[in-house]
């Protein structure tokens, strides 16, 4: 009788098996280009003009997410990685980890952020590719979920797992329209604590608009080829954090060829340029102060001409997007998550107003 009780106790203590499905059987959002690897943002082989650094950035999963509904009490992921490249001030949870948002009282809110550490175990297995429990101890009711993918990692495969008996199904894209957002490390997400806390992600959740990120950390320099790539997305609108990386000379030389590429295939869509943010590191660094002030003044003047020269081109020149209290910088250049939230808040209304003029609501 005692042995029978022990056997029953063991059976009760056993954890349910985790059943995995390919994430591609669910709802994949955040990209606008057809690619051989579904987690690449651009089929870079089709654009030989891209240099190696640019190509490597465009194959990262930044800005992408998997949407699904589940009544599971636990949610797991199992990922295979290709190239991984962390930016400075980039926490591992953001650069290589997964960030879960769950709908609560009508809004998607932060639920969990997890990452497997790098390196290998004693058997030589790559730690990052091991099953990772993103969240546990949920109530078992049906939830709508957005799982944001790593910002600075290339994924070669991704599976989502839930305990045996739990339901896991694709969910309709919760966002509307198609808006391509091109930009620097700010748009890519450097300094964010987790993948769902970039300013495009905040802005998308706050407005319900479908923003797909073409952030290119340190390499958003108004390249002609990026205008060609963006034009090929057939987006309803374009948002460009285009003045954070290039020099004054590059801005002057490249802005028109960049715009002309978009206009070749999409002559009417609104193109919204963003003023770059104030980088806190310039406050006491006089060389940085002169460089940044000169560039911002040049852009302010140039965009007055560009907005007259090109129809449906706009410049959102909101100042102090991340605040004036010097409390949001991760490293003197990039904001932390709080700074990105402030940035999204600051530009939200001007962008919404511009898009509404074009029936994008």
Short mmCIF file of C-alpha atoms in Angstrom, two decimals:
data_model
loop_
_atom_site.label_atom_id
_atom_site.label_comp_id
_atom_site.label_asym_id
_atom_site.label_seq_id
_atom_site.Cartn_x
_atom_site.Cartn_y
_atom_site.Cartn_z
CA UNK A 1 0.00 0.00 0.00
CA UNK A 2 2.88 2.36 0.86
CA UNK A 3 4.57 1.71 -2.48
CA UNK A 4 1.30 2.41 -4.30
CA UNK A 5 0.96 5.75 -2.51
CA UNK A 6 4.54 6.65 -3.44
CA UNK A 7 3.85 5.80 -7.09
CA UNK A 8 0.73 7.96 -7.05
CA UNK A 9 2.74 10.80 -5.45
CA UNK A 10 5.38 10.58 -8.18
CA UNK A 11 2.71 10.63 -10.87
CA UNK A 12 1.09 13.73 -9.38
CA UNK A 13 4.44 15.51 -9.12
CA UNK A 14 5.37 14.95 -12.76
CA UNK A 15 5.26 18.09 -14.87
CA UNK A 16 3.10 18.04 -18.01
CA UNK A 17 4.94 17.66 -21.29
CA UNK A 18 5.54 20.88 -23.20
CA UNK A 19 4.21 20.75 -26.76
CA UNK A 20 5.95 23.02 -29.23
CA UNK A 21 4.68 24.48 -32.50
CA UNK A 22 6.61 26.35 -35.16
CA UNK A 23 6.04 30.06 -34.54
CA UNK A 24 5.26 30.44 -38.25
CA UNK A 25 1.97 28.60 -37.64
CA UNK A 26 0.94 31.52 -35.42
CA UNK A 27 0.76 35.24 -36.37
CA UNK A 28 4.08 36.82 -37.26
CA UNK A 29 4.05 40.63 -37.27
CA UNK A 30 6.58 43.42 -37.65
CA UNK A 31 8.00 42.85 -41.13
CA UNK A 32 7.06 43.99 -44.61
CA UNK A 33 9.49 42.18 -46.91
CA UNK A 34 9.32 38.61 -48.18
CA UNK A 35 12.45 36.77 -47.02
CA UNK A 36 13.82 33.25 -47.25
CA UNK A 37 14.49 33.27 -43.52
CA UNK A 38 11.18 34.47 -42.03
CA UNK A 39 12.95 36.34 -39.23
CA UNK A 40 15.11 38.46 -41.52
CA UNK A 41 13.63 41.90 -42.16
CA UNK A 42 15.05 42.24 -45.67
CA UNK A 43 16.24 39.72 -48.27
CA UNK A 44 19.67 41.32 -48.19
CA UNK A 45 21.07 39.18 -51.02
CA UNK A 46 18.75 41.07 -53.38
CA UNK A 47 20.51 44.35 -52.56
CA UNK A 48 24.26 44.05 -53.27
CA UNK A 49 24.62 47.77 -52.61
CA UNK A 50 24.24 47.06 -48.88
CA UNK A 51 27.57 46.70 -47.11
CA UNK A 52 28.23 43.85 -44.69
CA UNK A 53 27.37 45.84 -41.57
CA UNK A 54 24.09 47.09 -43.01
CA UNK A 55 23.14 43.60 -44.18
CA UNK A 56 23.95 42.08 -40.78
CA UNK A 57 21.71 44.62 -39.04
CA UNK A 58 18.79 43.98 -41.39
CA UNK A 59 18.78 40.25 -40.65
CA UNK A 60 18.23 40.81 -36.93
CA UNK A 61 14.72 40.21 -35.59
CA UNK A 62 14.30 43.75 -34.22
CA UNK A 63 10.71 44.99 -34.17
CA UNK A 64 9.17 41.60 -34.94
CA UNK A 65 6.76 39.67 -32.75
CA UNK A 66 4.58 36.56 -32.64
CA UNK A 67 0.91 37.01 -31.72
CA UNK A 68 -1.20 34.20 -30.31
CA UNK A 69 -3.98 33.25 -27.92
CA UNK A 70 -3.53 30.62 -25.23
CA UNK A 71 -5.07 29.34 -22.04
CA UNK A 72 -1.76 27.83 -20.95
CA UNK A 73 -0.40 28.33 -17.46
CA UNK A 74 3.13 28.39 -18.86
CA UNK A 75 4.62 29.72 -22.09
CA UNK A 76 7.97 28.48 -23.41
CA UNK A 77 10.17 29.30 -26.38
CA UNK A 78 12.92 27.36 -28.11
CA UNK A 79 15.03 29.36 -30.52
CA UNK A 80 17.94 28.69 -32.82
CA UNK A 81 20.25 31.64 -33.31
CA UNK A 82 22.46 32.79 -36.13
CA UNK A 83 24.46 35.98 -35.75
CA UNK A 84 24.21 37.84 -32.43
CA UNK A 85 25.52 41.38 -32.05
CA UNK A 86 24.85 43.47 -28.96
CA UNK A 87 24.90 47.23 -29.01
CA UNK A 88 26.44 49.13 -26.15
CA UNK A 89 24.03 49.73 -23.30
CA UNK A 90 22.09 46.72 -24.57
CA UNK A 91 20.87 44.34 -21.84
CA UNK A 92 20.96 40.66 -22.77
CA UNK A 93 17.21 40.44 -22.21
CA UNK A 94 16.71 42.89 -25.08
CA UNK A 95 19.55 41.86 -27.36
CA UNK A 96 18.94 38.10 -27.31
CA UNK A 97 15.84 37.57 -25.17
CA UNK A 98 12.07 37.47 -25.50
CA UNK A 99 9.58 39.99 -24.14
CA UNK A 100 5.97 38.97 -23.54
CA UNK A 101 3.07 41.42 -23.51
CA UNK A 102 -0.43 40.20 -22.57
CA UNK A 103 -3.73 42.00 -23.02
CA UNK A 104 -5.11 43.30 -19.72
CA UNK A 105 -8.21 45.48 -19.44
CA UNK A 106 -8.07 46.23 -23.15
CA UNK A 107 -4.36 47.10 -23.34
CA UNK A 108 -1.25 45.04 -23.99
CA UNK A 109 0.97 45.29 -20.91
CA UNK A 110 4.38 43.93 -19.94
CA UNK A 111 4.16 40.37 -18.61
CA UNK A 112 7.65 38.87 -18.73
CA UNK A 113 11.12 39.23 -20.21
CA UNK A 114 13.51 36.28 -20.26
CA UNK A 115 16.75 35.18 -21.89
CA UNK A 116 19.00 32.16 -21.83
CA UNK A 117 22.59 33.15 -21.08
CA UNK A 118 25.24 32.60 -23.71
CA UNK A 119 27.98 29.99 -23.72
CA UNK A 120 27.76 26.20 -23.66
CA UNK A 121 26.95 23.61 -21.02
CA UNK A 122 29.24 20.75 -19.97
CA UNK A 123 27.96 18.62 -22.83
CA UNK A 124 28.78 21.32 -25.35
CA UNK A 125 25.17 22.34 -26.03
CA UNK A 126 24.54 25.99 -26.81
CA UNK A 127 22.72 27.49 -23.84
CA UNK A 128 20.69 30.03 -25.80
CA UNK A 129 19.00 27.26 -27.80
CA UNK A 130 17.71 25.43 -24.74
CA UNK A 131 13.97 25.62 -23.93
CA UNK A 132 13.22 28.84 -22.08
CA UNK A 133 10.20 29.32 -19.84
CA UNK A 134 9.05 32.87 -20.48
CA UNK A 135 6.24 32.85 -17.89
CA UNK A 136 4.59 30.42 -15.48
CA UNK A 137 1.85 30.16 -12.86
CA UNK A 138 -0.80 31.81 -15.04
CA UNK A 139 -4.49 31.39 -14.23
CA UNK A 140 -5.41 29.13 -17.15
CA UNK A 141 -7.88 31.53 -18.77
CA UNK A 142 -7.56 32.51 -22.43
CA UNK A 143 -5.10 35.36 -23.01
CA UNK A 144 -4.08 37.38 -26.07
CA UNK A 145 -0.29 37.62 -26.28
CA UNK A 146 2.41 39.48 -28.18
CA UNK A 147 5.87 37.93 -27.90
CA UNK A 148 8.53 40.41 -29.04
CA UNK A 149 11.65 38.88 -30.60
CA UNK A 150 15.30 39.76 -29.80
CA UNK A 151 16.46 43.16 -31.00
CA UNK A 152 20.06 42.34 -31.91
CA UNK A 153 19.96 38.65 -32.83
CA UNK A 154 19.38 36.68 -35.98
CA UNK A 155 16.94 33.83 -35.48
CA UNK A 156 17.06 30.76 -37.71
CA UNK A 157 14.06 29.02 -36.12
CA UNK A 158 11.58 29.62 -33.33
CA UNK A 159 9.08 27.38 -31.55
CA UNK A 160 6.45 28.33 -28.99
CA UNK A 161 5.58 25.78 -26.32
CA UNK A 162 2.68 25.26 -23.91
CA UNK A 163 1.84 22.35 -21.58
CA UNK A 164 0.04 19.37 -23.06
CA UNK A 165 -3.71 19.97 -23.10
CA UNK A 166 -3.45 23.77 -23.31
CA UNK A 167 -4.75 25.58 -26.38
CA UNK A 168 -2.42 27.66 -28.53
CA UNK A 169 -3.74 29.36 -31.64
CA UNK A 170 -2.97 32.18 -34.04
CA UNK A 171 -4.38 35.60 -33.23
CA UNK A 172 -5.44 38.32 -35.62
CA UNK A 173 -2.89 41.09 -35.97
CA UNK A 174 -4.00 43.62 -33.32
CA UNK A 175 -2.61 46.55 -35.34
CA UNK A 176 -3.95 48.27 -38.46
CA UNK A 177 -2.52 49.81 -41.65
CA UNK A 178 1.10 49.34 -42.79
CA UNK A 179 3.70 51.89 -41.70
CA UNK A 180 7.42 51.41 -42.30
CA UNK A 181 9.66 53.11 -39.76
CA UNK A 182 13.30 53.59 -40.77
CA UNK A 183 15.98 54.76 -38.41
CA UNK A 184 19.08 54.60 -36.29
CA UNK A 185 20.02 52.69 -33.16
CA UNK A 186 17.18 54.62 -31.51
CA UNK A 187 14.67 52.94 -33.81
CA UNK A 188 16.53 49.63 -33.57
CA UNK A 189 16.20 49.80 -29.78
CA UNK A 190 19.65 50.30 -28.25
CA UNK A 191 19.33 50.99 -24.55
CA UNK A 192 15.85 49.48 -24.17
CA UNK A 193 15.48 47.06 -21.29
CA UNK A 194 13.50 44.57 -23.35
CA UNK A 195 12.38 44.11 -26.93
CA UNK A 196 8.88 45.54 -26.55
CA UNK A 197 10.12 48.83 -25.12
CA UNK A 198 11.46 50.59 -28.19
CA UNK A 199 9.72 53.81 -29.18
CA UNK A 200 8.14 52.18 -32.29
CA UNK A 201 6.72 49.41 -30.07
CA UNK A 202 5.34 51.90 -27.55
CA UNK A 203 3.90 54.03 -30.34
CA UNK A 204 2.31 51.04 -32.03
CA UNK A 205 0.59 49.79 -28.88
CA UNK A 206 -0.55 53.30 -27.93
CA UNK A 207 -2.11 54.09 -31.32
CA UNK A 208 -3.04 50.66 -32.68
CA UNK A 209 -1.03 51.46 -35.83
CA UNK A 210 1.07 48.74 -37.42
CA UNK A 211 4.68 49.97 -37.37
CA UNK A 212 7.35 47.77 -38.92
CA UNK A 213 10.90 48.62 -37.92
CA UNK A 214 13.81 49.12 -40.29
CA UNK A 215 16.12 50.30 -37.52
CA UNK A 216 19.79 50.03 -38.51
CA UNK A 217 21.90 50.69 -35.44
CA UNK A 218 24.44 53.37 -36.28
CA UNK A 219 23.81 53.01 -40.01
CA UNK A 220 20.66 54.99 -40.76
CA UNK A 221 22.35 57.36 -43.18
CA UNK A 222 19.72 58.07 -45.84
CA UNK A 223 21.23 55.45 -48.14
CA UNK A 224 19.66 55.41 -51.59
CA UNK A 225 19.26 51.64 -51.35
CA UNK A 226 17.21 52.00 -48.17
CA UNK A 227 14.84 54.27 -50.05
CA UNK A 228 14.55 51.50 -52.64
CA UNK A 229 13.89 48.88 -49.96
CA UNK A 230 11.29 51.02 -48.21
CA UNK A 231 9.53 51.75 -51.50
CA UNK A 232 9.24 48.02 -52.12
CA UNK A 233 7.19 47.56 -48.95
CA UNK A 234 4.21 49.44 -50.46
CA UNK A 235 3.61 50.92 -47.03
CA UNK A 236 0.68 53.22 -46.35
CA UNK A 237 3.10 55.68 -44.74
CA UNK A 238 6.75 56.07 -43.79
CA UNK A 239 8.34 57.41 -40.61
CA UNK A 240 12.03 58.26 -40.73
CA UNK A 241 14.45 58.74 -37.83
CA UNK A 242 16.90 59.77 -40.53
CA UNK A 243 19.01 62.51 -38.94
CA UNK A 244 20.56 60.74 -35.95
CA UNK A 245 23.49 59.05 -37.75
CA UNK A 246 24.53 60.90 -40.93
CA UNK A 247 26.81 63.91 -41.07
CA UNK A 248 25.60 67.29 -42.29
CA UNK A 249 27.28 66.59 -45.62
CA UNK A 250 25.60 63.18 -45.97
CA UNK A 251 22.19 64.61 -45.13
CA UNK A 252 22.51 67.30 -47.78
CA UNK A 253 23.77 64.90 -50.45
CA UNK A 254 21.45 61.98 -49.76
CA UNK A 255 18.02 63.18 -48.71
CA UNK A 256 16.70 63.83 -52.20
CA UNK A 257 17.96 60.56 -53.78
CA UNK A 258 16.46 58.74 -50.77
CA UNK A 259 13.10 60.44 -51.21
CA UNK A 260 13.17 59.98 -54.99
CA UNK A 261 13.53 56.21 -54.56
CA UNK A 262 10.43 56.04 -52.38
CA UNK A 263 8.47 58.28 -54.71
CA UNK A 264 9.27 56.12 -57.76
CA UNK A 265 6.94 53.39 -56.45
CA UNK A 266 4.83 55.20 -53.90
CA UNK A 267 4.20 58.75 -55.10
CA UNK A 268 1.51 59.77 -52.59
CA UNK A 269 2.16 58.08 -49.24
CA UNK A 270 3.02 60.46 -46.40
CA UNK A 271 6.69 60.47 -45.40
CA UNK A 272 7.27 61.77 -41.89
CA UNK A 273 10.76 62.74 -40.79
CA UNK A 274 11.55 62.97 -37.08
CA UNK A 275 13.84 65.44 -35.41
CA UNK A 276 16.65 63.60 -33.66
CA UNK A 277 16.58 63.63 -29.87
CA UNK A 278 18.82 65.62 -27.56
CA UNK A 279 21.64 63.31 -26.48
CA UNK A 280 22.31 63.86 -22.81
CA UNK A 281 26.04 63.24 -23.22
CA UNK A 282 26.45 66.58 -24.99
CA UNK A 283 25.61 68.65 -21.91
CA UNK A 284 29.21 68.83 -20.65
CA UNK A 285 31.04 67.64 -23.79
CA UNK A 286 31.55 70.80 -25.82
CA UNK A 287 32.73 68.97 -28.94
CA UNK A 288 29.60 66.79 -28.95
CA UNK A 289 27.47 69.86 -28.20
CA UNK A 290 28.83 71.75 -31.22
CA UNK A 291 28.45 68.76 -33.54
CA UNK A 292 24.88 67.99 -32.47
CA UNK A 293 23.73 71.60 -32.40
CA UNK A 294 25.16 72.23 -35.87
CA UNK A 295 23.46 69.15 -37.31
CA UNK A 296 20.09 69.91 -35.72
CA UNK A 297 20.14 73.52 -36.92
CA UNK A 298 21.06 72.39 -40.43
CA UNK A 299 18.22 69.86 -40.51
CA UNK A 300 15.69 72.37 -39.17
CA UNK A 301 16.54 74.71 -42.02
CA UNK A 302 16.80 72.03 -44.71
CA UNK A 303 13.43 70.48 -43.90
CA UNK A 304 11.65 73.78 -44.50
CA UNK A 305 12.82 73.49 -48.11
CA UNK A 306 12.23 69.74 -48.45
CA UNK A 307 8.66 69.94 -47.16
CA UNK A 308 7.86 72.59 -49.79
CA UNK A 309 9.71 70.74 -52.53
CA UNK A 310 8.09 67.33 -51.97
CA UNK A 311 4.37 66.83 -51.58
CA UNK A 312 3.19 64.89 -48.51
CA UNK A 313 6.58 65.09 -46.78
CA UNK A 314 6.48 66.27 -43.18
CA UNK A 315 8.89 67.15 -40.39
CA UNK A 316 7.92 66.46 -36.78
CA UNK A 317 10.21 68.87 -34.97
CA UNK A 318 9.08 68.31 -31.39
CA UNK A 319 11.75 69.39 -28.92
CA UNK A 320 12.71 67.68 -25.68
CA UNK A 321 11.11 64.37 -26.67
CA UNK A 322 12.74 62.47 -23.82
CA UNK A 323 12.41 65.27 -21.26
CA UNK A 324 14.71 67.92 -19.85
CA UNK A 325 15.61 66.32 -16.52
CA UNK A 326 18.53 64.19 -17.79
CA UNK A 327 16.96 61.11 -16.19
CA UNK A 328 16.41 58.87 -19.22
CA UNK A 329 19.81 58.25 -20.78
CA UNK A 330 21.29 54.76 -20.84
CA UNK A 331 24.75 55.84 -21.97
CA UNK A 332 24.70 59.51 -22.92
CA UNK A 333 23.42 58.70 -26.41
CA UNK A 334 20.58 56.18 -26.20
CA UNK A 335 17.53 56.50 -24.00
CA UNK A 336 16.53 53.79 -21.56
CA UNK A 337 13.04 52.28 -21.84
CA UNK A 338 11.55 55.20 -19.93
CA UNK A 339 13.13 57.60 -22.41
CA UNK A 340 11.69 55.66 -25.34
CA UNK A 341 8.25 55.83 -23.72
CA UNK A 342 8.59 59.59 -23.36
CA UNK A 343 9.72 59.84 -26.99
CA UNK A 344 6.69 57.89 -28.20
CA UNK A 345 4.41 60.11 -26.11
CA UNK A 346 5.99 63.28 -27.49
CA UNK A 347 5.62 62.41 -31.17
CA UNK A 348 2.34 60.49 -30.99
CA UNK A 349 -0.13 63.33 -31.55
CA UNK A 350 1.74 65.04 -34.41
CA UNK A 351 2.09 61.71 -36.22
CA UNK A 352 -1.52 60.73 -35.63
CA UNK A 353 -2.67 64.14 -36.93
CA UNK A 354 -0.57 63.85 -40.11
CA UNK A 355 -1.71 60.32 -40.84
CA UNK A 356 -5.35 61.26 -40.30
CA UNK A 357 -5.05 63.79 -43.13
CA UNK A 358 -4.37 60.80 -45.39
CA UNK A 359 -7.16 58.61 -44.05
CA UNK A 360 -4.80 56.53 -41.94
CA UNK A 361 -6.55 56.28 -38.58
#
